[in-house]
Amino acid sequence: MQPAGGREMLAKGGHPALTLMSLLLLLWKEAAGIEVPQDSKIQQDLKQPPTIIKQSVKDYIVDPRDNTIIIECEAKGNPVPTFSWRRNGRFITIGKDPRVTMRKRSGTLEIGFRNGGRPEDYEGEYQCFATNDFGVALSNKILLRVSKAPLWPKEMLEPMLVTEGSSLILPCNPPPGLPPPVIFWMDSNMTAIPQDRRVSMGLNGDLYFSNVLVQDGQKDYSCNARFQFTHTIQQKNPFTLKFQPMEPYNDTSYNASDPYGGRKVAESKPTFLSPSGNESSKMVLRDEQLLLECIAAGLPTPIIKWFKRGGDLPAQKVKFENYNKTLKILSVSEEDGGNYVCMAVNRLGSFHHSINVQVEAAPYWLDRPTNLVLAPEENGRLVCRANGNPKPNIQWLINGEPIESAPPSTSRDLLGDTILFRGVQIGSSAVYQCNASNQHGYLLANAFVSVLDMPPRMLGAKNQLIKVIVNNRTFLNCPFFGSPLPELRWFKNGQGSKLDGGQYRVYNNGTLEIKRARKEDEGKYTCVATNILGKADNRVELVVKEPTRIIQAPKDQSVVRGSEASFHCKVESNDLPYKVTWTKDGEPVYLGWRLKKDEEFLNISTVTKDDEGMYTCTVKSEMDQHSASAHLSVSEDTSFNASVFSALPPGRPDPPIDLDLSDPAARSVRLTWIPGNDHRSPVTEFLVQFEEDRWEPGRWQDLSSFPGDLNSVILQLAPYVNYQFRVIAINSVGRSQPSWPSPRYKTSGAPPDAIPKDLRGWGSKKDNMEITWEPLHDLERNGPNLQYTVWWRRKDSGDDWTNVTTFQSKYIFHPTETYVPYEIKIQARNDFGSGPESNIVIGFSGEDKPREAPSELRVSKLGSTTANIHWKPVDLSSVQGEFKEYRLYYYRESSLVPGLVLSKEKKTTGFYTTVPEPSGIVKDLMPYSRYQMFMVVANNRFESPPSNTVEFTTEEDVPDAPRFFRIYRRSLDTLHLEWGKPLEPNGIIIGYQLKYRRVNGSRLGPQQIETFRQNVTQFTLRLPDRSARYKFNLSALTKVGAGEVYAEESPTLTNEGNNTVTLEEVKQPPFNLKSLIAGEKYHLRVYSKEISSVSSKFVTFKTKAAHIDQVDIATQGWFIGLMCAIALIILILLIVCFIKRSRGGKYPSAGSLTVFTKYLVRDKKDLPLDPVDQKDQNGSFDYQNKNENSSDEDNKPLQGSQTSLDGNVKESDDSLVDYGEGGDGQFNEDGSFIGQYTVKKDKDETEGNESSEATSPVNAIYSLA
């Protein structure tokens, strides 16, 4: 503990104390406090100091007529607290007064008066104390007072002598009550005194007359006070007015525009009846209601206006009442302080009064102390911070006694508004009170410090089983508690290493997260909580399951009506129990004799049109669910009785007949008809139409639609309409002809029901306002002579409404001030009465040109495409209209790139801001350019004069992509590249960069880079071979770097031709095309470079074949030797076959000869050897059919080949084993083949034969042919 002198210095706010406190708080290392869970077992065993949970209000006013006064005080704690009370600072003995009792297990006092006694005898200040073994908690000081309703003193009031046109104050002076009474004025007939801008009641209850009229003397005036607790009204003796004699009053000449009956009454300038003088002051507390009042005298009656010096009135908080005489702010804050000015104005002049508002504050919390639970040897702190005006004084108490008088403790330090606890011990639990007070009130907060030691406990369910779907995130919960806070670790299957990190994460609350559950994560997990007092554990078993899936989903079906439909829904569950449900269009399917389901199918028999819809199969397990849907379409059975239906197809229905009207009412009538023949297609809908003979005679309009199974309906009608009806039947083919019209039915008239829509007010000129609205529709008139009554008045002025009645849908009134808000409302009326009034709409009179221009426009930061701008704002009152934006005009004056031609298009951008120092960012500028800009302020109609003009230059940036990039293949061995300069260089072009890679299938070769000077725009690349293909990336360069890339790919040369598009610029015909490839087909067209839509038709031609300089392979020795070897092998095979046959052996496979024949015949096909044919992976040339457009002849199987089930042709093998004895083949006695060759090879053998085809000797012959 600090010595007394140290505490004294700290209390005075000395600099050494502040330095010491700051140092201690910076170096202090504390525990966050233990959060005690709301577990019932923990709460039952937890020992805690008392806490006040319920108490009466500080200022407690009671009704003297009540039989019982109840002063509440409830607290919780363990052990259960006991209660005691202080009254006016002294402890009271509950049992000593028979009228005072305390509720059981509660501190609530009950004071009863059934057997006599006066409530006034028990007035005073009460405070409750809740005590248990660990501390004492205090309630607020409760000031108990009894409501009073004193009588008005008896007095005789003489008639008040007044002069017509002068001001008058009738004082009320109500008797003081608790709480204060509600004041209102009435006459002796108990009629309320009407109040307006001239006559009104002030906040003090007095009745003020700005000027007196003779008719004011025709009644008396009585002040009434209503006391809310006693529900009584007391009335003061009435005032009567006596006028000094003047010219006789002419009753017949009175009207609103001349209230003085044609007599001359002296007019007067405004003066204030309340408050008096030119200045006054008012103090208001923070968060309370501010009421400022100005009541003026004068003739004509003055208008009151309000201002605030040095700023605007807070529009969101301010309300004006009592005809603008009262300014009200509901919840005052510090920024509402200042000088408020009220001004009274009439045509003779004006008068001002200034009210200086000072905002002070009772104490309010910045940091309220909260309960602190600590383990032994832990550190902590209680903080009590409050603010107010004046600054509140902070006082600490411990168990209800000042902390200075408490025994010193080495584990507690007091530092102003903070108490630090260090190394707390068992037995140091207590309740601390913080009292913050100033002259306007006080705050009292209880916060206990409980030192708790408790071994670890597991709070959750024991041995849980958790199931999770594979690959899902899961959480294993292990809630625990202990003091000191235990350390928690997780283990799996009893292994020694704890789980944390990787896909495991342990949270502070004990939860183990497995980010993605896998099958190997299954097992038993153990959480162990440990502190110095012991340990506790719990186990969780995790089971990881595969998801429940629909492996065969239902499919869309279209069936004929009357047939059957079946949806298949097969589920894979992986041992999870599941349930399959079916829905139709989102609603459950109700099973019955027609709809049945089994494990996998939903079957619908005798399908009807109502069965059509979307069917959804949903499988749901305890862990997940899966759905699949299919649509069922139902059509008519066109095959049934085909002869009848072909002769009589469905047709449009006949029109309904015999229309009849019944059950007439003011706004409805019943229409009945007989349906016509539906012509083999049921009627699905009836459409009722009407025609009226007043507004649009002869025009039929839709009224209502009804289902096809109805023929009698109630029609809802509009008033004052002479109706006739007709009905149209509708089926799947179309509409019937309309029926004959019904008899006419005329509804009676009524006032309008509708309110005109789109009511708005706006100024078409600076001194007027147009009020417009959407007129009612003809059927909304409800009667003759439809008119519109429009009301308007200036907003917040307290003026009376002005109105006009018109037949039009627009009204213009003038003159008005510029851009002034008006309240507007409208009502429709006809000869039967008036309709409902609309809501009040705010409109504005016309706008004028803004008087001020933004100034001091400047640029602070420049980039290549952006500029930060700043300007000095205008006074918003000078905008003379709705402030829309600050509008910046800017245009590109020139480019810093020499010779670059550009358009000086003027652009705009807007900034909506009302801050004192506005700024903005202009975007989408062009780099390396000179700009000019100026700014205006705009309302809805006008712009202000321009600001100063500013010139600025943007920085250099990377260039745009080259204007074009073309690749020509002028020969088989080279590529020619050409490009154009960028349209927007964005700086000085210093060169070009070309990056290219060779492309081989999906693989890319190493990147190569070529750099060119700024005047080079073409490049020729020699190809390593004719089939080489490249990807090119070209970009222009400035000193900033490389610009946007123009990517192109080189043309490809294939067997089927060259698909490269080549562009050549032609000045005039004729023109020779060069660098064409021999033997290729070309498509040619000529088009305009400027207008691409101007083009010729394509012309197709083919260049002549060229002699390919190749060695004649037929003259090579190795080829002749190879051919001789092959012929020798074939001769040997033929001899062997002949010998076998002569001995009765099997025939050789016909397939082997067929294969050979196939390859000998293919040389007849016109397939030249292409130098760019690709090799397959084993190195042989692949001459199998690659052309999608090849003839059918190439795809036909040869004789002796077989077609597999999947349609592929399988070549026959020449193995003789397949035709051994016991096979399916059949032979004559001489060994000749008589059976069909039906033996099928396995897929693997067939594929093997096909893959080896390229390397067979026969294939080699073909490939070299």
XYZ file of N, CA and C in Angstrom, residues 987-1112:
378
model
N 3.534 7.913 -73.953
C 4.902 8.342 -73.695
C 5.699 8.259 -74.988
N 6.996 8.391 -74.866
C 7.877 8.291 -76.029
C 8.244 6.835 -76.252
N 7.908 6.287 -77.434
C 8.224 4.894 -77.752
C 9.728 4.775 -77.972
N 10.359 3.865 -77.226
C 11.809 3.671 -77.373
C 12.131 2.338 -78.027
N 11.137 1.546 -78.345
C 11.397 0.286 -79.015
C 10.251 -0.677 -78.869
N 10.496 -1.924 -79.341
C 9.500 -2.978 -79.261
C 10.164 -4.240 -78.758
N 9.388 -5.053 -78.063
C 9.903 -6.305 -77.516
C 9.023 -7.452 -78.016
N 9.670 -8.462 -78.631
C 8.966 -9.624 -79.158
C 9.419 -10.858 -78.387
N 8.466 -11.555 -77.757
C 8.742 -12.807 -77.063
C 8.011 -13.917 -77.788
N 8.719 -15.037 -78.045
C 8.046 -16.124 -78.740
C 8.578 -17.460 -78.262
N 7.709 -18.459 -78.342
C 8.029 -19.829 -77.951
C 7.521 -20.776 -79.023
N 8.216 -21.853 -79.203
C 7.748 -22.883 -80.114
C 6.717 -23.751 -79.396
N 5.668 -24.129 -80.116
C 4.579 -24.918 -79.546
C 4.632 -26.313 -80.139
N 4.653 -27.317 -79.247
C 4.634 -28.705 -79.679
C 3.528 -29.399 -78.897
N 2.331 -29.449 -79.506
C 1.183 -30.028 -78.783
C 0.829 -29.115 -77.619
N 0.822 -29.661 -76.397
C 0.549 -28.866 -75.211
C 1.825 -28.374 -74.543
N 2.982 -28.681 -75.123
C 4.262 -28.282 -74.524
C 4.766 -27.031 -75.215
N 5.437 -26.187 -74.410
C 6.020 -24.956 -74.920
C 7.530 -25.038 -74.828
N 8.176 -24.554 -75.840
C 9.626 -24.525 -75.829
C 10.160 -23.346 -75.048
N 11.480 -23.205 -74.985
C 12.076 -22.081 -74.245
C 11.701 -20.755 -74.905
N 11.562 -19.718 -74.046
C 11.190 -18.396 -74.546
C 12.398 -17.699 -75.167
N 12.162 -17.060 -76.303
C 13.177 -16.274 -76.974
C 12.691 -14.846 -77.089
N 13.603 -13.900 -76.969
C 13.251 -12.477 -76.924
C 14.022 -11.738 -77.999
N 13.324 -10.916 -78.748
C 13.936 -10.021 -79.725
C 13.523 -8.596 -79.358
N 14.472 -7.669 -79.400
C 14.195 -6.264 -79.109
C 14.515 -5.441 -80.352
N 13.635 -4.487 -80.686
C 13.781 -3.681 -81.881
C 13.745 -2.211 -81.506
N 14.381 -1.399 -82.382
C 14.328 0.042 -82.186
C 12.939 0.574 -82.533
N 12.709 1.836 -82.152
C 11.363 2.384 -82.292
C 10.916 2.532 -83.735
N 11.847 2.568 -84.694
C 11.455 2.745 -86.089
C 11.342 1.421 -86.836
N 11.517 0.301 -86.150
C 11.420 -1.024 -86.775
C 10.028 -1.581 -86.500
N 9.327 -1.964 -87.569
C 7.957 -2.492 -87.405
C 7.759 -3.787 -88.179
N 8.859 -4.532 -88.507
C 8.702 -5.823 -89.155
C 9.899 -6.695 -88.818
N 9.683 -8.018 -88.978
C 10.710 -8.976 -88.599
C 10.419 -10.284 -89.348
N 11.489 -10.960 -89.844
C 11.357 -12.238 -90.537
C 12.017 -13.317 -89.705
N 11.303 -14.398 -89.464
C 11.790 -15.511 -88.641
C 11.924 -16.740 -89.529
N 13.133 -17.330 -89.557
C 13.354 -18.566 -90.306
C 12.950 -19.743 -89.427
N 12.246 -20.684 -90.024
C 11.719 -21.825 -89.286
C 12.717 -22.967 -89.322
N 12.925 -23.676 -88.210
C 13.832 -24.823 -88.212
C 13.280 -25.977 -89.059
N 11.974 -26.112 -89.135
C 11.347 -27.055 -90.057
C 9.977 -26.521 -90.413
N 9.394 -27.089 -91.456
C 8.180 -26.496 -92.001
C 6.954 -26.680 -91.103
N 7.003 -27.624 -90.198
C 5.856 -27.858 -89.319
C 5.932 -27.057 -88.031
N 6.954 -26.251 -87.872
C 7.124 -25.513 -86.609
C 5.988 -24.509 -86.437
N 5.523 -24.396 -85.199
C 4.442 -23.469 -84.868
C 4.871 -22.657 -83.645
N 4.523 -21.382 -83.624
C 5.006 -20.482 -82.584
C 3.860 -19.663 -82.008
N 4.064 -19.244 -80.739
C 3.207 -18.256 -80.094
C 4.040 -16.995 -79.876
N 3.489 -15.830 -80.289
C 4.209 -14.575 -80.236
C 3.498 -13.619 -79.279
N 4.288 -12.854 -78.511
C 3.790 -11.786 -77.655
C 4.589 -10.533 -77.985
N 3.911 -9.500 -78.485
C 4.576 -8.280 -78.919
C 4.089 -7.123 -78.054
N 5.009 -6.278 -77.600
C 4.640 -5.101 -76.811
C 5.583 -3.969 -77.156
N 5.035 -2.753 -77.038
C 5.843 -1.556 -77.230
C 6.472 -1.147 -75.914
N 7.558 -0.341 -75.983
C 8.331 0.041 -74.808
C 8.400 1.553 -74.689
N 8.224 2.045 -73.459
C 8.609 3.404 -73.100
C 9.617 3.291 -71.967
N 10.065 4.434 -71.482
C 11.041 4.365 -70.392
C 10.421 3.816 -69.107
N 9.066 3.809 -69.033
C 8.402 3.248 -67.851
C 8.431 1.729 -67.883
N 8.362 1.147 -69.081
C 8.382 -0.299 -69.193
C 7.602 -0.779 -70.404
N 7.377 -2.101 -70.432
C 6.670 -2.728 -71.539
C 5.174 -2.513 -71.368
N 4.485 -2.289 -72.487
C 3.059 -2.010 -72.447
C 2.213 -3.255 -72.643
N 0.983 -3.029 -73.058
C 0.020 -4.117 -73.233
C 0.493 -5.052 -74.349
N 0.296 -6.342 -74.118
C 0.805 -7.366 -75.038
C -0.223 -7.637 -76.129
N 0.266 -7.766 -77.360
C -0.547 -8.208 -78.501
C -0.100 -9.648 -78.793
N -0.975 -10.624 -78.546
C -0.618 -12.035 -78.692
C -1.160 -12.575 -80.012
N -0.328 -13.324 -80.720
C -0.730 -13.986 -81.953
C -0.063 -15.344 -82.024
N -0.595 -16.213 -82.886
C -0.046 -17.545 -83.079
C 0.228 -17.727 -84.572
N 1.334 -18.396 -84.863
C 1.718 -18.566 -86.263
C 0.751 -19.498 -86.967
N 0.595 -19.345 -88.305
C -0.304 -20.235 -89.065
C 0.193 -21.669 -89.065
N -0.763 -22.617 -89.166
C -0.456 -24.049 -89.094
C -0.589 -24.670 -90.481
N 0.333 -25.564 -90.780
C 0.310 -26.276 -92.070
C -0.101 -27.721 -91.812
N -1.228 -28.191 -92.392
C -1.715 -29.557 -92.158
C -2.007 -30.228 -93.488
N -2.371 -31.562 -93.424
C -2.710 -32.316 -94.643
C -3.891 -31.690 -95.367
N -4.828 -31.192 -94.587
C -6.066 -30.730 -95.186
C -5.960 -29.316 -95.721
N -4.852 -28.709 -95.544
C -4.705 -27.366 -96.091
C -4.267 -26.374 -95.046
N -3.952 -25.178 -95.501
C -3.465 -24.118 -94.634
C -4.628 -23.199 -94.271
N -4.926 -23.096 -92.956
C -6.033 -22.269 -92.508
C -5.591 -20.864 -92.142
N -4.397 -20.462 -92.590
C -3.870 -19.161 -92.234
C -4.605 -18.068 -92.996
N -4.908 -16.968 -92.275
C -5.499 -15.794 -92.915
C -4.394 -14.787 -93.151
N -4.180 -14.415 -94.392
C -3.131 -13.465 -94.756
C -3.776 -12.212 -95.320
N -3.272 -11.039 -94.870
C -3.809 -9.763 -95.322
C -2.768 -9.056 -96.172
N -3.177 -8.543 -97.306
C -2.305 -7.760 -98.191
C -3.030 -6.469 -98.541
N -2.324 -5.330 -98.364
C -2.919 -4.053 -98.732
C -2.759 -3.837 -100.239
N -3.870 -3.481 -100.907
C -3.883 -3.306 -102.364
C -4.299 -1.874 -102.665
N -3.468 -1.175 -103.443
C -3.803 0.202 -103.822
C -4.844 0.219 -104.934
N -4.593 -0.562 -105.989
C -5.533 -0.632 -107.115
C -5.282 -1.930 -107.871
N -6.287 -2.449 -108.579
C -6.096 -3.683 -109.355
C -5.311 -3.374 -110.626
N -4.692 -4.385 -111.265
C -4.570 -5.785 -110.784
C -3.455 -5.900 -109.741
N -3.415 -7.064 -109.034
C -2.422 -7.273 -107.989
C -1.987 -8.731 -108.019
N -0.692 -8.982 -107.926
C -0.145 -10.336 -107.946
C 0.031 -10.838 -106.524
N -0.522 -12.039 -106.242
C -0.340 -12.673 -104.941
C 0.939 -13.487 -104.982
N 1.784 -13.237 -104.003
C 3.074 -13.905 -103.956
C 3.149 -14.815 -102.744
N 4.226 -15.599 -102.719
C 4.538 -16.493 -101.584
C 3.431 -17.483 -101.316
N 2.745 -17.942 -102.378
C 1.734 -18.983 -102.194
C 2.414 -20.347 -102.159
N 1.734 -21.335 -101.569
C 2.269 -22.684 -101.425
C 1.685 -23.552 -102.528
N 2.550 -24.295 -103.179
C 2.128 -25.136 -104.294
C 1.165 -26.210 -103.824
N 0.157 -26.483 -104.681
C -0.794 -27.562 -104.419
C -1.779 -27.263 -103.308
N -1.959 -25.999 -102.923
C -2.870 -25.652 -101.832
C -4.113 -24.940 -102.385
N -5.216 -25.050 -101.617
C -6.467 -24.399 -101.978
C -6.576 -23.094 -101.198
N -7.009 -22.010 -101.846
C -7.110 -20.690 -101.227
C -8.512 -20.124 -101.448
N -8.962 -19.317 -100.466
C -10.183 -18.532 -100.585
C -9.777 -17.069 -100.558
N -10.269 -16.271 -101.499
C -9.834 -14.889 -101.667
C -11.049 -13.981 -101.674
N -10.918 -12.860 -100.930
C -11.917 -11.800 -101.032
C -11.214 -10.465 -100.862
N -11.846 -9.403 -101.372
C -11.318 -8.047 -101.291
C -12.324 -7.220 -100.502
N -11.829 -6.449 -99.480
C -12.735 -5.633 -98.681
C -12.088 -4.285 -98.394
N -12.933 -3.333 -97.990
C -12.460 -1.982 -97.680
C -11.816 -1.965 -96.312
N -10.668 -1.331 -96.217
C -9.958 -1.247 -94.941
C -10.679 -0.308 -93.975
N -11.273 0.766 -94.525
C -11.958 1.723 -93.661
C -13.342 1.233 -93.262
N -14.060 0.620 -94.211
C -15.434 0.158 -93.938
C -15.458 -1.344 -94.183
N -15.378 -2.100 -93.059
C -15.225 -3.553 -93.188
C -16.465 -4.213 -93.765
N -17.613 -3.528 -93.740
C -18.840 -4.135 -94.273
C -18.857 -4.146 -95.793
N -17.971 -3.351 -96.427
C -17.876 -3.344 -97.884
C -16.917 -4.446 -98.291
N -17.419 -5.506 -98.930
C -16.585 -6.674 -99.220
C -17.109 -7.367 -100.475
N -16.181 -8.017 -101.179
C -16.561 -8.854 -102.318
C -16.931 -10.246 -101.834
N -17.411 -11.109 -102.740
C -17.660 -12.499 -102.416
C -16.345 -13.272 -102.465
N -16.325 -14.442 -101.804
C -15.129 -15.274 -101.806
C -14.935 -15.923 -103.186
N -13.673 -15.973 -103.634
C -13.273 -16.688 -104.845
C -12.317 -17.800 -104.426
N -12.563 -19.027 -104.858
C -11.745 -20.173 -104.465
C -10.877 -20.610 -105.657
N -9.563 -20.830 -105.381
C -8.661 -21.333 -106.421
C -7.623 -22.227 -105.771
N -6.929 -23.027 -106.603
C -5.916 -23.944 -106.101
C -4.658 -23.784 -106.970
N -3.531 -23.690 -106.240
C -2.261 -23.557 -106.975
C -1.832 -24.909 -107.517
N -0.970 -24.880 -108.563
C -0.498 -26.104 -109.182
C 0.437 -26.861 -108.251
N 0.446 -28.218 -108.418
C 1.333 -29.046 -107.606
C 2.771 -28.842 -108.073
N 3.666 -28.865 -107.151
C 5.091 -28.669 -107.462
C 5.821 -30.000 -107.393
N 6.904 -30.099 -108.121
C 7.728 -31.304 -108.069
C 8.487 -31.319 -106.751
N 8.288 -32.426 -106.002
C 8.974 -32.558 -104.709
C 10.305 -33.232 -104.961
N 11.311 -32.552 -104.594
C 12.674 -33.037 -104.858
C 13.009 -34.119 -103.858
N 12.610 -35.412 -104.225
C 12.888 -36.545 -103.351
C 13.601 -37.641 -104.157
N 14.295 -38.423 -103.444
C 14.981 -39.570 -104.071
C 13.950 -40.640 -104.396
N 13.998 -41.206 -105.622
C 13.054 -42.262 -106.005
C 13.393 -43.515 -105.214
